[in-house]
Coordinates of N, CA and C in Angstrom, one line a residue:
M612 N 10.1 -27.1 5.3 CA 9.5 -25.9 5.0 C 8.3 -26.2 3.5
S613 N 7.6 -25.0 3.7 CA 6.0 -24.5 3.2 C 7.2 -23.8 1.6
S614 N 6.0 -25.0 0.6 CA 6.2 -24.7 -1.1 C 5.7 -23.8 -1.7
K615 N 4.4 -23.1 -0.5 CA 3.8 -22.0 -1.6 C 3.9 -20.9 0.0
F616 N 4.2 -19.7 -0.4 CA 4.3 -18.4 0.0 C 3.4 -17.6 -0.5
I617 N 3.4 -16.2 0.7 CA 2.6 -15.3 0.8 C 3.1 -14.4 1.5
L618 N 2.9 -12.9 0.2 CA 3.5 -11.6 0.6 C 2.0 -10.8 1.4
G619 N 2.8 -9.9 1.8 CA 2.1 -8.9 2.7 C 2.5 -7.5 2.1
I620 N 2.2 -6.6 1.6 CA 3.1 -5.8 1.2 C 2.2 -4.5 1.6
D621 N 2.8 -3.4 2.1 CA 2.4 -1.7 2.4 C 3.2 -1.1 2.1
G622 N 2.5 -0.4 1.0 CA 3.1 0.5 -0.1 C 2.8 1.7 0.1
G623 N 3.7 3.0 0.6 CA 2.8 4.3 0.5 C 3.6 5.3 -0.3
G624 N 3.6 6.4 0.3 CA 4.1 7.8 -0.4 C 6.2 7.9 0.0
T625 N 6.1 7.4 0.3 CA 7.7 7.6 1.2 C 8.5 6.1 0.9
K626 N 7.7 4.9 1.4 CA 8.6 4.2 1.5 C 7.2 2.8 1.4
T627 N 8.0 1.3 0.6 CA 7.2 0.4 0.7 C 8.0 -1.1 1.8
V628 N 7.0 -1.7 2.6 CA 7.5 -2.6 3.6 C 7.2 -4.1 3.0
A629 N 7.4 -5.0 2.6 CA 6.9 -6.3 1.9 C 7.8 -7.4 3.4
V630 N 6.7 -8.3 3.3 CA 7.0 -9.1 4.8 C 6.6 -10.3 3.6
L631 N 7.6 -11.5 4.1 CA 7.4 -13.0 3.3 C 7.0 -13.7 4.1
A632 N 6.2 -14.6 4.2 CA 5.1 -15.7 5.1 C 4.7 -16.9 4.8
D633 N 5.2 -18.3 5.6 CA 4.9 -19.2 5.1 C 3.1 -18.9 5.0
N634 N 2.9 -20.3 4.5 CA 1.4 -21.0 4.8 C 0.6 -20.8 6.1
S635 N 1.9 -20.9 7.2 CA 1.3 -21.1 8.4 C 1.4 -19.5 8.6
G636 N 1.8 -18.0 8.5 CA 1.3 -17.5 8.9 C 2.6 -16.9 8.9
K637 N 3.6 -17.4 9.4 CA 5.2 -17.4 9.7 C 6.1 -16.7 9.4
I638 N 6.2 -14.9 9.7 CA 6.9 -14.2 8.6 C 8.5 -14.7 8.7
L639 N 9.2 -14.9 7.4 CA 10.0 -15.2 7.0 C 11.0 -14.3 6.8
A640 N 10.8 -13.2 6.3 CA 11.9 -12.2 6.1 C 10.9 -10.7 5.9
K641 N 11.3 -9.4 5.8 CA 11.1 -8.4 5.0 C 12.1 -7.9 4.7
R642 N 11.5 -6.8 3.7 CA 12.4 -6.1 3.2 C 11.8 -4.9 3.2
T643 N 12.5 -3.7 3.3 CA 12.1 -2.5 2.6 C 12.7 -1.6 1.4
G644 N 12.2 -1.0 1.1 CA 12.0 -0.9 -0.7 C 11.6 1.3 -0.3
K645 N 11.4 1.1 -2.0 CA 11.2 3.0 -1.8 C 9.7 3.0 -2.4
A646 N 9.3 4.3 -2.2 CA 7.6 4.6 -2.8 C 6.7 3.4 -4.0
S647 N 5.6 3.5 -3.9 CA 4.7 2.6 -4.8 C 3.2 3.5 -4.8
N648 N 3.3 4.3 -4.0 CA 2.2 5.5 -4.9 C 2.0 6.3 -5.7
Y649 N 1.5 5.8 -6.9 CA 1.5 5.6 -7.9 C 1.1 7.3 -8.2
H650 N 0.6 7.8 -7.7 CA 0.5 9.4 -7.0 C 1.2 10.2 -7.1
V651 N 2.5 9.9 -6.1 CA 3.7 10.3 -5.4 C 4.7 10.4 -6.4
V652 N 4.8 8.8 -7.0 CA 5.9 8.7 -8.1 C 5.8 8.2 -10.0
G653 N 3.9 8.2 -9.8 CA 3.7 7.8 -11.0 C 3.8 6.4 -11.5
E654 N 2.5 6.3 -12.2 CA 2.7 4.5 -12.2 C 4.1 4.0 -12.7
K655 N 4.6 3.9 -13.6 CA 5.8 3.2 -13.7 C 6.5 2.8 -12.9
K656 N 7.4 4.2 -12.3 CA 8.4 4.0 -11.0 C 7.3 3.5 -10.1
A657 N 6.2 3.2 -9.5 CA 5.6 2.8 -8.8 C 5.3 0.9 -8.8
Y658 N 5.6 0.9 -10.6 CA 5.7 -0.2 -10.6 C 7.5 -0.9 -11.0
L659 N 8.6 -0.4 -11.4 CA 9.8 0.0 -10.4 C 10.1 -0.2 -9.6
N660 N 9.7 0.3 -8.6 CA 10.2 0.2 -7.4 C 9.6 -0.8 -7.2
L661 N 7.9 -1.3 -6.8 CA 8.1 -2.9 -6.3 C 8.8 -3.8 -6.8
K662 N 8.6 -4.0 -8.3 CA 9.7 -5.4 -8.8 C 10.9 -5.1 -8.4
K663 N 12.0 -4.2 -7.8 CA 13.0 -4.5 -7.6 C 12.7 -4.7 -5.9
L664 N 11.5 -4.3 -4.7 CA 12.0 -4.2 -3.9 C 11.1 -6.3 -3.9
L665 N 10.3 -6.8 -4.4 CA 9.7 -8.2 -4.6 C 11.1 -9.1 -5.3
S666 N 11.1 -8.8 -6.9 CA 12.1 -9.2 -7.4 C 12.8 -10.8 -7.2
L667 N 13.5 -10.6 -6.5 CA 14.4 -11.6 -5.8 C 13.2 -12.9 -4.7
W668 N 12.2 -11.8 -4.3 CA 11.7 -13.2 -3.9 C 10.8 -14.2 -5.2
L669 N 9.9 -13.5 -5.9 CA 9.5 -13.6 -7.2 C 9.7 -14.7 -7.9
R670 N 11.5 -14.5 -7.5 CA 12.1 -15.7 -8.6 C 12.3 -16.4 -7.3
K671 N 12.6 -16.3 -6.6 CA 13.0 -17.8 -5.8 C 11.8 -18.6 -4.9
Y672 N 11.1 -17.7 -4.7 CA 9.1 -19.3 -4.2 C 8.6 -19.1 -4.9
T673 N 7.9 -19.9 -4.3 CA 6.3 -19.9 -5.5 C 5.3 -19.2 -4.6
I674 N 5.1 -18.1 -5.0 CA 4.2 -17.2 -3.9 C 2.8 -17.8 -4.5
H675 N 2.0 -18.1 -3.5 CA 0.1 -18.6 -3.6 C 0.0 -16.9 -3.6
K676 N -0.2 -16.4 -2.5 CA -0.9 -14.9 -2.6 C -0.6 -13.9 -2.1
A677 N -1.0 -12.9 -2.5 CA -0.2 -11.5 -1.7 C -1.1 -10.5 -1.9
V678 N -1.2 -10.0 -0.2 CA -2.2 -9.1 -0.1 C -1.3 -7.3 -0.1
F679 N -2.1 -6.2 -0.8 CA -1.4 -5.2 -0.9 C -2.0 -4.1 -0.4
G680 N -1.1 -3.4 0.6 CA -2.1 -2.5 1.5 C -1.8 -1.1 0.5
L681 N -2.2 -0.5 0.2 CA -1.0 0.7 -0.9 C -2.2 1.4 -0.4
A682 N -1.1 2.8 -0.2 CA -2.1 3.9 0.1 C -1.8 5.0 -1.5
G683 N -3.1 5.9 -1.3 CA -3.9 6.9 -2.6 C -4.6 5.8 -3.7
L684 N -5.2 4.3 -2.9 CA -5.5 3.4 -3.4 C -7.1 4.0 -2.8
D685 N -8.0 4.6 -3.5 CA -9.2 5.4 -3.3 C -9.8 5.6 -4.1
S686 N -9.7 4.9 -5.2 CA -11.2 5.1 -6.2 C -11.5 3.8 -7.6
E687 N -12.2 3.9 -8.2 CA -12.2 2.7 -8.9 C -11.0 2.4 -9.7
R688 N -10.7 4.3 -10.1 CA -9.7 4.3 -11.0 C -8.2 4.2 -9.9
D689 N -8.3 4.6 -9.4 CA -7.0 3.8 -8.4 C -7.1 2.1 -8.0
Y690 N -8.0 1.4 -7.8 CA -7.4 0.2 -8.4 C -7.2 -0.2 -9.7
L691 N -8.1 0.7 -10.7 CA -7.6 -0.7 -12.3 C -6.0 0.2 -12.6
V692 N -5.2 1.0 -11.9 CA -4.2 1.4 -11.9 C -3.5 0.5 -11.3
Y693 N -3.7 0.3 -9.9 CA -3.2 -1.1 -8.7 C -3.0 -2.2 -9.3
K694 N -4.2 -2.4 -10.0 CA -4.2 -3.6 -10.5 C -3.4 -4.3 -11.2
R695 N -3.3 -3.1 -12.6 CA -2.5 -3.7 -13.7 C -1.1 -4.0 -13.3
I696 N -0.1 -2.8 -12.3 CA 1.0 -2.9 -11.9 C 0.9 -3.9 -11.6
V697 N 0.3 -4.6 -10.7 CA 0.1 -6.3 -10.0 C 0.3 -7.1 -10.9
K698 N -0.5 -6.9 -11.5 CA -0.9 -8.2 -12.6 C 0.8 -8.4 -13.9
R699 N 1.2 -6.9 -13.6 CA 3.1 -7.4 -14.1 C 3.8 -8.0 -13.5
L700 N 3.7 -8.0 -12.1 CA 4.1 -8.5 -11.3 C 4.6 -9.8 -10.5
L701 N 3.2 -10.0 -10.8 CA 3.3 -11.2 -10.2 C 2.8 -12.1 -11.4
S702 N 2.8 -13.9 -10.8 CA 2.7 -14.5 -11.8 C 1.0 -14.6 -11.8
P703 N 0.2 -15.3 -13.0 CA -0.8 -15.8 -13.6 C -1.8 -16.1 -12.3
R704 N -1.0 -17.4 -11.2 CA -1.5 -18.2 -10.7 C -1.8 -18.1 -9.2
T705 N -0.8 -16.5 -9.2 CA -1.2 -15.8 -7.6 C -2.5 -14.8 -7.3
S706 N -2.8 -15.2 -6.8 CA -4.2 -14.8 -6.2 C -3.7 -13.4 -5.2
F707 N -4.6 -12.3 -5.7 CA -3.7 -11.2 -5.0 C -5.3 -10.4 -4.4
G708 N -5.1 -10.3 -2.9 CA -6.1 -8.7 -2.7 C -5.3 -7.2 -3.1
L709 N -5.9 -6.2 -3.7 CA -5.8 -4.8 -3.3 C -7.0 -4.4 -2.2
Y710 N -5.8 -3.5 -0.9 CA -6.9 -2.8 -0.2 C -6.2 -1.2 -0.2
N711 N -6.8 -0.2 0.3 CA -6.2 0.7 0.6 C -5.6 0.8 1.9
D712 N -4.3 1.3 2.5 CA -3.5 1.0 3.1 C -4.3 1.3 4.8
A713 N -4.7 1.8 4.8 CA -6.1 2.8 6.4 C -6.8 1.3 6.5
E714 N -7.3 1.1 5.5 CA -8.5 -0.1 5.3 C -8.1 -1.1 5.7
I715 N -7.0 -1.6 5.9 CA -6.1 -2.9 6.4 C -5.4 -2.3 7.3
A716 N -5.4 -1.5 8.5 CA -4.9 -0.7 9.1 C -6.1 -1.2 10.7
L717 N -7.0 -0.1 10.2 CA -8.2 -0.4 10.7 C -8.4 -1.4 10.9
S718 N -9.4 -2.8 9.6 CA -9.5 -4.2 10.4 C -9.1 -4.9 11.2
A719 N -7.5 -4.0 11.5 CA -7.0 -5.6 11.8 C -6.7 -5.2 14.0
M720 N -7.7 -3.5 13.9 CA -8.0 -3.0 15.2 C -9.8 -4.1 15.7
P721 N -8.9 -4.1 17.2 CA -10.3 -4.7 18.0 C -11.1 -4.2 18.4
G722 N -12.1 -4.8 17.7 CA -13.5 -3.6 18.7 C -14.2 -3.5 17.4
E723 N -15.7 -3.0 18.3 CA -17.2 -2.4 16.8 C -16.6 -1.2 16.4
K724 N -16.3 -0.3 17.3 CA -15.9 0.9 17.6 C -14.2 1.2 17.8
K725 N -14.0 2.0 16.5 CA -12.8 2.1 16.3 C -12.7 3.7 15.0
I726 N -11.2 3.9 15.9 CA -10.8 5.6 14.9 C -9.3 4.8 14.1
L727 N -8.9 5.1 13.4 CA -7.6 5.4 13.0 C -7.0 6.1 12.2
V728 N -6.3 7.3 12.8 CA -5.5 8.4 12.3 C -3.7 8.0 11.6
I729 N -4.1 8.6 10.8 CA -2.6 8.2 10.0 C -1.7 10.2 9.6
A730 N -0.8 10.3 10.1 CA 0.1 11.2 10.0 C 1.2 10.9 8.6
G731 N 1.0 10.6 7.7 CA 2.5 10.4 7.4 C 2.8 10.9 6.2
T732 N 3.1 10.7 5.0 CA 3.7 11.4 4.0 C 2.0 12.0 3.4
G733 N 0.9 11.6 4.0 CA 0.0 11.7 3.8 C -1.1 11.6 4.9
S734 N -2.1 11.6 4.9 CA -2.8 11.8 5.9 C -4.2 11.7 6.0
T735 N -4.9 11.1 6.8 CA -6.6 10.1 6.4 C -6.9 10.1 8.3
I736 N -8.1 10.1 8.1 CA -9.0 9.1 9.6 C -10.1 8.8 9.2
W737 N -9.6 7.3 9.8 CA -10.8 6.3 9.5 C -11.4 6.3 10.8
G738 N -12.6 6.1 10.0 CA -13.6 5.0 12.0 C -14.9 4.3 10.9
Q739 N -15.0 3.7 12.1 CA -15.9 2.4 12.7 C -16.4 1.6 13.0
D740 N -18.0 1.8 12.7 CA -19.2 1.6 14.0 C -19.8 0.0 13.7
G741 N -19.2 -0.7 13.4 CA -19.8 -1.9 13.3 C -19.9 -1.9 12.1
D742 N -20.4 -2.3 11.0 CA -20.8 -2.3 9.5 C -20.1 -0.9 8.7
K743 N -20.7 -0.1 9.6 CA -20.4 1.6 9.1 C -19.1 2.1 8.5
K744 N -18.7 2.4 7.6 CA -16.5 3.1 7.5 C -17.3 4.4 7.2
V745 N -16.4 5.1 7.7 CA -16.4 6.5 7.5 C -14.4 7.1 7.1
K746 N -15.0 8.0 6.3 CA -13.2 8.0 5.7 C -13.8 10.1 6.0
A747 N -12.3 10.9 6.5 CA -12.0 11.7 6.4 C -10.6 12.5 5.8
G748 N -10.1 13.4 4.8 CA -9.0 13.3 4.2 C -8.3 12.1 3.1
G749 N -7.6 12.1 2.9 CA -6.1 11.7 2.2 C -7.1 11.2 0.8
F750 N -7.3 12.7 0.5 CA -7.4 12.6 -0.6 C -6.6 13.5 -1.9
D751 N -5.4 13.3 -1.5 CA -4.5 13.8 -2.4 C -3.7 15.0 -1.3
F752 N -2.6 15.6 -1.2 CA -2.0 16.8 -0.4 C -2.7 18.0 -1.2
I753 N -3.1 18.2 -2.7 CA -4.1 19.1 -3.0 C -5.4 19.4 -2.7
L754 N -5.8 18.1 -1.9 CA -6.8 18.4 -1.2 C -7.1 19.1 0.1
S755 N -6.4 17.3 0.4 CA -6.6 17.1 2.1 C -6.2 16.2 3.0
D756 N -4.6 16.9 2.7 CA -4.1 16.0 3.3 C -3.4 16.8 4.8
E757 N -4.4 18.2 5.9 CA -3.4 18.6 7.1 C -3.3 17.3 7.7
G758 N -1.7 17.9 8.1 CA -1.0 17.2 9.1 C -0.4 16.1 8.4
S759 N -0.2 15.7 7.6 CA 0.1 14.9 6.8 C 2.3 16.0 6.6
A760 N 2.8 14.9 6.5 CA 4.6 15.2 6.3 C 5.1 16.3 5.5
Y761 N 3.9 15.9 4.4 CA 3.6 17.0 2.9 C 3.5 18.8 3.7
D762 N 2.1 18.5 4.3 CA 1.7 19.8 4.6 C 3.0 20.0 6.1
L763 N 2.8 19.7 6.6 CA 3.7 20.3 8.1 C 5.2 21.0 7.2
G764 N 5.8 20.7 5.9 CA 7.0 20.3 5.9 C 6.5 21.7 5.2
L765 N 5.6 21.7 4.5 CA 5.2 23.5 3.4 C 5.1 24.2 4.1
K766 N 3.9 24.3 5.9 CA 3.8 25.4 6.7 C 5.1 25.6 7.0
V767 N 6.3 24.6 7.6 CA 7.3 25.0 7.0 C 8.0 25.9 7.0
L768 N 8.5 25.7 5.5 CA 9.0 26.1 3.9 C 8.7 27.6 4.2
R769 N 6.8 27.8 4.0 CA 6.4 28.9 3.7 C 6.9 30.0 5.3
S770 N 6.5 29.5 6.1 CA 7.0 30.4 7.8 C 8.6 31.7 7.4
A771 N 9.6 29.9 6.9 CA 11.1 30.8 6.1 C 11.1 31.5 5.5
I772 N 10.1 31.6 4.5 CA 10.4 32.2 3.3 C 9.8 34.0 4.0
K773 N 8.3 34.1 5.1 CA 8.3 35.0 5.5 C 9.3 35.9 6.1

């Protein structure tokens, strides 16, 4: 078994999924935890939820690399907040990447022209044509999460009150 391991984290507004893989990319374990979108739960709670989810693996294995796909990573400020959280979690020797979760999903799709629609806790649409990427929505529930679970739940509650 490899002595160095890789983490993959998909962090959202409802839950976070983490996978542990060896250097060949073989997935060895998967865990699910609570939300890690700091816009939803706050920076401290996002850190604590990630710490709880990953602490067993961080104690037991030498993590060589980690890739975080994070909902709500849409600006330089978001990047700096998530970077601060992740640096508290990981060993200084662990290299890591921080990406918007939708960007990771889009990059995994085949072809030059592709469209990704996410309608989860939040919502966003990303499109790509070669090197050109465009995004619609995904700017939090106040501004533009049409079709998200939050948006649909709010509409149901408003209809019930009427």
